[in-house]
Amino acid sequence: MTGTTEEFVAHRNLLFTVAYEMLGSAADAEDVLQETWLRWAEVDRDSVREPRAYLVRITTRLALNRLRTAARRRETYVGPWLPEPLLTVPDVAEDVELADSVSTAMLLVLETLTPTERAVFVLREVFAVGYDEIAAAVDRTPDAVRQIAHRARGHVEARRPRTRVTAAERDAVFARFIQAASTGDLQSLMDVLAPDVVLLTDGGGVTKAALRPIHGSEKVLRFLAAVGAGGAAAVDVVQVNGGPALRMFNETGLDTLGTFLIEDGLVTAIYFVRNPHKLAWLEEETALER
């Protein structure tokens, strides 16, 4: 590989994660990386002192442009919007900080930030990028970036999951949920749901889904019982967004992807992505693994 290619490949995982955490879409993140590569391939490398900083700057600016466009589209989105599921390796789940940053719950919190706040938060809080480097990426002064970072941090802390759990604690609760759901044990299923659990289903107006969040354990249990009555051709468990998730298949392919928020030994949120456009990239990645 040439030096240009080697430097891009060396930072590719970082660039993809930055773009994904800013956009909540693996497909869009890949598009941003393609654009980043094209710009990087044309640059005079002798003028670049820090390839990592330069690549992060390009990726951030491209992601910001897409994020501003996406924010306008989401104003007319049908039903709840959920991030596009991202397959992650088991090692990510063991890294609590990284797993938390790509979790469905955290990505939904990041959706409440302005595009610039989101970029600053991701670069500073997740990847510990310096203020000067962030300032160059978002076209702000370092002092302004410090203020934005402080504001975004406070906003996120007020809305992020109440408690953090270890991978072992999370997996144990997930196993209880799967056992109860697979056996149809409604009482055990009720016991693993928090009283104020919320369930979001994202169909994007393309496929059947609840158009509003479902609140409370009894209503969520009724929904899960109804969905379970319909049956699925196959169900398996996969690592998605830093934790275990359910894949439900029908006769034609992947139908639903479910991720969970677990706090204090209970499931406090369930996220079902059913929009086929968001599942398409996940199906492609799954096919590559086979």
Tab-separated table of C-alpha atoms in Angstrom:
chain	number	residue	atom	x	y	z
A	1	MET	CA	0.000	0.000	0.000
A	2	THR	CA	1.106	3.545	-0.581
A	3	GLY	CA	1.723	5.886	2.351
A	4	THR	CA	-1.552	7.689	1.618
A	5	THR	CA	-3.531	4.453	1.777
A	6	GLU	CA	-1.687	3.172	4.852
A	7	GLU	CA	-2.415	6.343	6.815
A	8	PHE	CA	-6.100	6.267	5.890
A	9	VAL	CA	-6.463	2.576	6.801
A	10	ALA	CA	-4.644	3.154	10.103
A	11	HIS	CA	-7.306	5.673	11.162
A	12	ARG	CA	-10.319	4.170	9.408
A	13	ASN	CA	-11.973	2.674	12.495
A	14	LEU	CA	-11.678	5.974	14.347
A	15	LEU	CA	-13.102	7.919	11.411
A	16	PHE	CA	-16.005	5.501	10.961
A	17	THR	CA	-16.936	5.637	14.648
A	18	VAL	CA	-16.797	9.450	14.675
A	19	ALA	CA	-19.084	9.593	11.640
A	20	TYR	CA	-21.458	6.937	13.005
A	21	GLU	CA	-21.803	8.579	16.415
A	22	MET	CA	-22.515	11.894	14.713
A	23	LEU	CA	-25.026	10.491	12.216
A	24	GLY	CA	-26.573	7.415	13.821
A	25	SER	CA	-26.351	5.656	10.463
A	26	ALA	CA	-23.756	3.085	9.443
A	27	ALA	CA	-24.593	3.537	5.755
A	28	ASP	CA	-24.163	7.315	5.981
A	29	ALA	CA	-20.940	6.862	7.941
A	30	GLU	CA	-19.573	4.660	5.147
A	31	ASP	CA	-20.533	7.319	2.593
A	32	VAL	CA	-18.684	9.934	4.638
A	33	LEU	CA	-15.604	7.702	4.731
A	34	GLN	CA	-15.726	7.317	0.948
A	35	GLU	CA	-15.827	11.092	0.557
A	36	THR	CA	-13.050	11.488	3.117
A	37	TRP	CA	-10.863	9.037	1.213
A	38	LEU	CA	-11.420	10.867	-2.080
A	39	ARG	CA	-10.368	14.173	-0.533
A	40	TRP	CA	-7.438	12.575	1.284
A	41	ALA	CA	-6.180	10.933	-1.916
A	42	GLU	CA	-5.983	14.334	-3.622
A	43	VAL	CA	-4.245	16.248	-0.834
A	44	ASP	CA	-0.577	17.224	-0.942
A	45	ARG	CA	0.718	15.075	1.904
A	46	ASP	CA	3.789	17.271	2.346
A	47	SER	CA	1.442	19.999	3.580
A	48	VAL	CA	-0.116	17.725	6.227
A	49	ARG	CA	1.737	17.626	9.546
A	50	GLU	CA	-0.746	15.434	11.439
A	51	PRO	CA	-2.613	12.943	9.203
A	52	ARG	CA	-4.941	11.846	12.026
A	53	ALA	CA	-6.009	15.411	12.819
A	54	TYR	CA	-6.447	16.210	9.130
A	55	LEU	CA	-8.588	13.111	8.509
A	56	VAL	CA	-10.715	13.749	11.605
A	57	ARG	CA	-11.277	17.322	10.432
A	58	ILE	CA	-12.434	16.208	6.969
A	59	THR	CA	-14.682	13.484	8.406
A	60	THR	CA	-16.241	15.836	10.958
A	61	ARG	CA	-17.017	18.524	8.402
A	62	LEU	CA	-18.575	16.050	5.973
A	63	ALA	CA	-20.602	14.450	8.761
A	64	LEU	CA	-21.789	17.864	9.952
A	65	ASN	CA	-23.080	18.670	6.467
A	66	ARG	CA	-25.016	15.391	6.357
A	67	LEU	CA	-26.258	15.797	9.915
A	68	ARG	CA	-27.815	19.189	9.177
A	69	THR	CA	-29.635	17.743	6.178
A	70	ALA	CA	-30.736	14.678	8.136
A	71	ALA	CA	-32.112	16.844	10.962
A	72	ARG	CA	-34.516	18.493	8.508
A	73	ARG	CA	-35.628	15.104	7.142
A	74	ARG	CA	-36.290	13.734	10.612
A	75	GLU	CA	-38.815	16.490	11.280
A	76	THR	CA	-41.182	14.656	8.927
A	77	TYR	CA	-40.185	11.111	9.915
A	78	VAL	CA	-43.160	8.806	10.484
A	79	GLY	CA	-43.229	7.507	14.068
A	80	PRO	CA	-40.262	7.262	16.458
A	81	TRP	CA	-36.799	7.594	14.902
A	82	LEU	CA	-34.121	5.132	16.009
A	83	PRO	CA	-30.467	4.974	14.931
A	84	GLU	CA	-29.447	2.455	12.313
A	85	PRO	CA	-28.168	-0.721	14.047
A	86	LEU	CA	-24.419	-1.299	13.942
A	87	LEU	CA	-22.835	-4.729	14.302
A	88	THR	CA	-20.075	-4.586	16.912
A	89	VAL	CA	-17.529	-7.161	18.002
A	90	PRO	CA	-17.663	-8.647	21.534
A	91	ASP	CA	-14.561	-6.646	22.515
A	92	VAL	CA	-16.565	-3.434	22.166
A	93	ALA	CA	-19.131	-4.683	24.674
A	94	GLU	CA	-16.344	-5.263	27.214
A	95	ASP	CA	-15.173	-1.648	26.815
A	96	VAL	CA	-17.919	-0.025	28.879
A	97	GLU	CA	-17.122	3.533	27.791
A	98	LEU	CA	-17.092	2.725	24.074
A	99	ALA	CA	-20.130	0.449	24.323
A	100	ASP	CA	-22.028	3.221	26.089
A	101	SER	CA	-21.092	5.781	23.442
A	102	VAL	CA	-22.542	3.699	20.562
A	103	SER	CA	-25.552	2.346	22.462
A	104	THR	CA	-29.013	3.088	21.114
A	105	ALA	CA	-29.860	4.984	24.304
A	106	MET	CA	-26.809	7.257	24.019
A	107	LEU	CA	-27.323	7.889	20.312
A	108	LEU	CA	-30.868	8.996	21.101
A	109	VAL	CA	-29.498	11.420	23.703
A	110	LEU	CA	-27.041	12.771	21.130
A	111	GLU	CA	-29.999	13.418	18.816
A	112	THR	CA	-31.133	16.140	21.235
A	113	LEU	CA	-27.925	18.142	20.674
A	114	THR	CA	-27.368	20.648	17.890
A	115	PRO	CA	-25.108	19.344	15.093
A	116	THR	CA	-22.121	21.357	16.340
A	117	GLU	CA	-22.700	20.308	19.963
A	118	ARG	CA	-22.876	16.703	18.864
A	119	ALA	CA	-19.631	16.918	16.924
A	120	VAL	CA	-17.830	18.604	19.817
A	121	PHE	CA	-19.185	16.129	22.375
A	122	VAL	CA	-18.232	13.065	20.321
A	123	LEU	CA	-14.736	14.322	19.558
A	124	ARG	CA	-14.003	15.556	23.079
A	125	GLU	CA	-15.833	13.175	25.414
A	126	VAL	CA	-15.549	9.941	23.449
A	127	PHE	CA	-12.192	10.317	21.710
A	128	ALA	CA	-10.462	12.956	23.882
A	129	VAL	CA	-9.542	15.088	20.878
A	130	GLY	CA	-7.833	18.352	21.842
A	131	TYR	CA	-9.747	21.623	21.810
A	132	ASP	CA	-7.516	23.154	19.134
A	133	GLU	CA	-8.059	20.149	16.863
A	134	ILE	CA	-11.837	20.257	17.412
A	135	ALA	CA	-11.874	23.999	16.763
A	136	ALA	CA	-10.314	23.442	13.347
A	137	ALA	CA	-12.878	20.741	12.554
A	138	VAL	CA	-15.987	22.773	13.464
A	139	ASP	CA	-14.736	26.236	12.487
A	140	ARG	CA	-14.878	27.687	15.997
A	141	THR	CA	-12.258	29.162	18.313
A	142	PRO	CA	-10.820	26.906	21.029
A	143	ASP	CA	-12.533	29.031	23.695
A	144	ALA	CA	-15.873	28.666	21.928
A	145	VAL	CA	-15.330	24.899	21.677
A	146	ARG	CA	-14.708	24.721	25.435
A	147	GLN	CA	-18.033	26.476	26.060
A	148	ILE	CA	-19.857	24.212	23.590
A	149	ALA	CA	-18.285	21.127	25.175
A	150	HIS	CA	-19.360	22.248	28.655
A	151	ARG	CA	-22.913	22.912	27.499
A	152	ALA	CA	-23.167	19.621	25.588
A	153	ARG	CA	-21.717	17.642	28.508
A	154	GLY	CA	-24.301	19.064	30.891
A	155	HIS	CA	-27.100	18.371	28.425
A	156	VAL	CA	-26.017	14.758	27.949
A	157	GLU	CA	-25.450	14.089	31.657
A	158	ALA	CA	-29.001	15.267	32.401
A	159	ARG	CA	-30.470	12.848	29.850
A	160	ARG	CA	-28.166	9.846	29.694
A	161	PRO	CA	-29.134	6.498	31.324
A	162	ARG	CA	-29.447	6.790	35.097
A	163	THR	CA	-26.911	4.106	35.956
A	164	ARG	CA	-24.186	2.186	34.187
A	165	VAL	CA	-23.978	-1.574	34.432
A	166	THR	CA	-21.165	-3.994	33.792
A	167	ALA	CA	-21.257	-6.276	30.769
A	168	ALA	CA	-21.916	-9.233	33.093
A	169	GLU	CA	-24.871	-7.509	34.788
A	170	ARG	CA	-26.328	-6.488	31.448
A	171	ASP	CA	-25.933	-9.958	29.951
A	172	ALA	CA	-27.591	-11.599	32.962
A	173	VAL	CA	-30.698	-9.402	32.669
A	174	PHE	CA	-30.780	-9.892	28.901
A	175	ALA	CA	-30.650	-13.680	29.409
A	176	ARG	CA	-33.592	-13.470	31.831
A	177	PHE	CA	-35.570	-11.478	29.268
A	178	ILE	CA	-34.813	-13.963	26.477
A	179	GLN	CA	-35.706	-16.931	28.663
A	180	ALA	CA	-39.028	-15.410	29.707
A	181	ALA	CA	-39.929	-14.280	26.201
A	182	SER	CA	-39.000	-17.570	24.533
A	183	THR	CA	-40.986	-19.672	26.995
A	184	GLY	CA	-43.987	-17.355	27.077
A	185	ASP	CA	-43.631	-16.910	30.841
A	186	LEU	CA	-45.485	-13.600	31.169
A	187	GLN	CA	-44.906	-13.252	34.908
A	188	SER	CA	-41.148	-13.695	34.543
A	189	LEU	CA	-41.218	-11.251	31.646
A	190	MET	CA	-43.094	-8.739	33.792
A	191	ASP	CA	-40.542	-9.244	36.570
A	192	VAL	CA	-37.650	-8.248	34.310
A	193	LEU	CA	-39.361	-5.081	33.014
A	194	ALA	CA	-39.039	-1.822	34.951
A	195	PRO	CA	-42.449	-0.355	35.917
A	196	ASP	CA	-41.736	2.711	33.746
A	197	VAL	CA	-40.206	0.797	30.821
A	198	VAL	CA	-40.631	2.399	27.400
A	199	LEU	CA	-40.736	0.637	24.031
A	200	LEU	CA	-39.995	2.406	20.739
A	201	THR	CA	-40.643	0.835	17.338
A	202	ASP	CA	-39.190	2.388	14.189
A	203	GLY	CA	-40.979	1.432	10.982
A	204	GLY	CA	-40.324	4.723	9.219
A	205	GLY	CA	-43.773	4.611	7.647
A	206	VAL	CA	-42.558	1.703	5.502
A	207	THR	CA	-43.604	-1.247	7.651
A	208	LYS	CA	-45.994	-1.791	10.558
A	209	ALA	CA	-44.875	-0.237	13.842
A	210	ALA	CA	-46.314	1.673	16.804
A	211	LEU	CA	-46.415	5.361	15.880
A	212	ARG	CA	-45.878	6.490	19.469
A	213	PRO	CA	-43.716	5.266	22.353
A	214	ILE	CA	-45.368	2.621	24.545
A	215	HIS	CA	-44.986	3.404	28.244
A	216	GLY	CA	-45.338	1.173	31.301
A	217	SER	CA	-44.675	-2.493	31.930
A	218	GLU	CA	-48.278	-3.654	31.459
A	219	LYS	CA	-48.695	-1.957	28.068
A	220	VAL	CA	-45.252	-3.098	26.931
A	221	LEU	CA	-46.020	-6.655	28.044
A	222	ARG	CA	-49.268	-6.645	26.051
A	223	PHE	CA	-47.387	-5.415	22.998
A	224	LEU	CA	-44.682	-8.066	23.348
A	225	ALA	CA	-47.305	-10.782	23.841
A	226	ALA	CA	-49.112	-9.647	20.692
A	227	VAL	CA	-45.909	-9.551	18.666
A	228	GLY	CA	-44.907	-12.955	19.988
A	229	ALA	CA	-48.252	-14.380	18.933
A	230	GLY	CA	-47.402	-13.537	15.333
A	231	GLY	CA	-44.309	-15.683	15.524
A	232	ALA	CA	-41.025	-15.372	13.640
A	233	ALA	CA	-39.307	-17.752	11.267
A	234	ALA	CA	-36.092	-17.516	13.295
A	235	VAL	CA	-34.571	-15.533	16.152
A	236	ASP	CA	-30.957	-15.176	17.192
A	237	VAL	CA	-28.722	-13.016	19.370
A	238	VAL	CA	-26.036	-10.754	17.945
A	239	GLN	CA	-23.746	-8.015	19.247
A	240	VAL	CA	-25.165	-4.670	18.101
A	241	ASN	CA	-24.317	-1.163	19.311
A	242	GLY	CA	-22.036	-2.470	22.017
A	243	GLY	CA	-24.388	-5.027	23.563
A	244	PRO	CA	-26.541	-8.099	22.921
A	245	ALA	CA	-29.506	-7.661	20.592
A	246	LEU	CA	-32.282	-9.783	19.110
A	247	ARG	CA	-32.550	-10.411	15.392
A	248	MET	CA	-35.961	-11.613	14.246
A	249	PHE	CA	-36.311	-13.047	10.775
A	250	ASN	CA	-39.391	-13.745	8.671
A	251	GLU	CA	-39.582	-15.859	5.525
A	252	THR	CA	-37.949	-13.170	3.383
A	253	GLY	CA	-35.134	-12.052	5.670
A	254	LEU	CA	-34.354	-9.797	8.621
A	255	ASP	CA	-37.597	-8.319	9.952
A	256	THR	CA	-36.766	-6.673	13.302
A	257	LEU	CA	-33.682	-5.789	15.324
A	258	GLY	CA	-34.168	-5.234	19.047
A	259	THR	CA	-31.751	-3.536	21.439
A	260	PHE	CA	-32.268	-2.902	25.141
A	261	LEU	CA	-31.399	-0.433	27.875
A	262	ILE	CA	-30.746	-2.170	31.204
A	263	GLU	CA	-30.473	-0.321	34.519
A	264	ASP	CA	-30.613	-1.493	38.143
A	265	GLY	CA	-31.212	-5.110	37.106
A	266	LEU	CA	-34.229	-4.334	34.909
A	267	VAL	CA	-35.025	-3.565	31.279
A	268	THR	CA	-35.909	0.132	31.201
A	269	ALA	CA	-36.165	0.615	27.425
A	270	ILE	CA	-36.665	-1.573	24.358
A	271	TYR	CA	-35.886	-0.391	20.843
A	272	PHE	CA	-37.246	-2.288	17.822
A	273	VAL	CA	-35.963	-1.217	14.405
A	274	ARG	CA	-38.269	-2.485	11.644
A	275	ASN	CA	-37.583	0.066	8.911
A	276	PRO	CA	-36.160	-2.129	6.100
A	277	HIS	CA	-33.959	0.720	4.866
A	278	LYS	CA	-32.151	0.721	8.224
A	279	LEU	CA	-31.876	-3.068	8.300
A	280	ALA	CA	-30.482	-3.366	4.754
A	281	TRP	CA	-26.917	-2.415	5.732
A	282	LEU	CA	-27.062	-4.777	8.710
A	283	GLU	CA	-28.175	-7.624	6.422
A	284	GLU	CA	-25.265	-6.908	4.096
A	285	GLU	CA	-22.798	-7.005	6.997
A	286	THR	CA	-24.362	-10.229	8.276
A	287	ALA	CA	-24.038	-11.820	4.851
A	288	LEU	CA	-20.333	-10.960	4.764
A	289	GLU	CA	-19.822	-12.819	8.050
A	290	ARG	CA	-21.332	-16.039	6.706
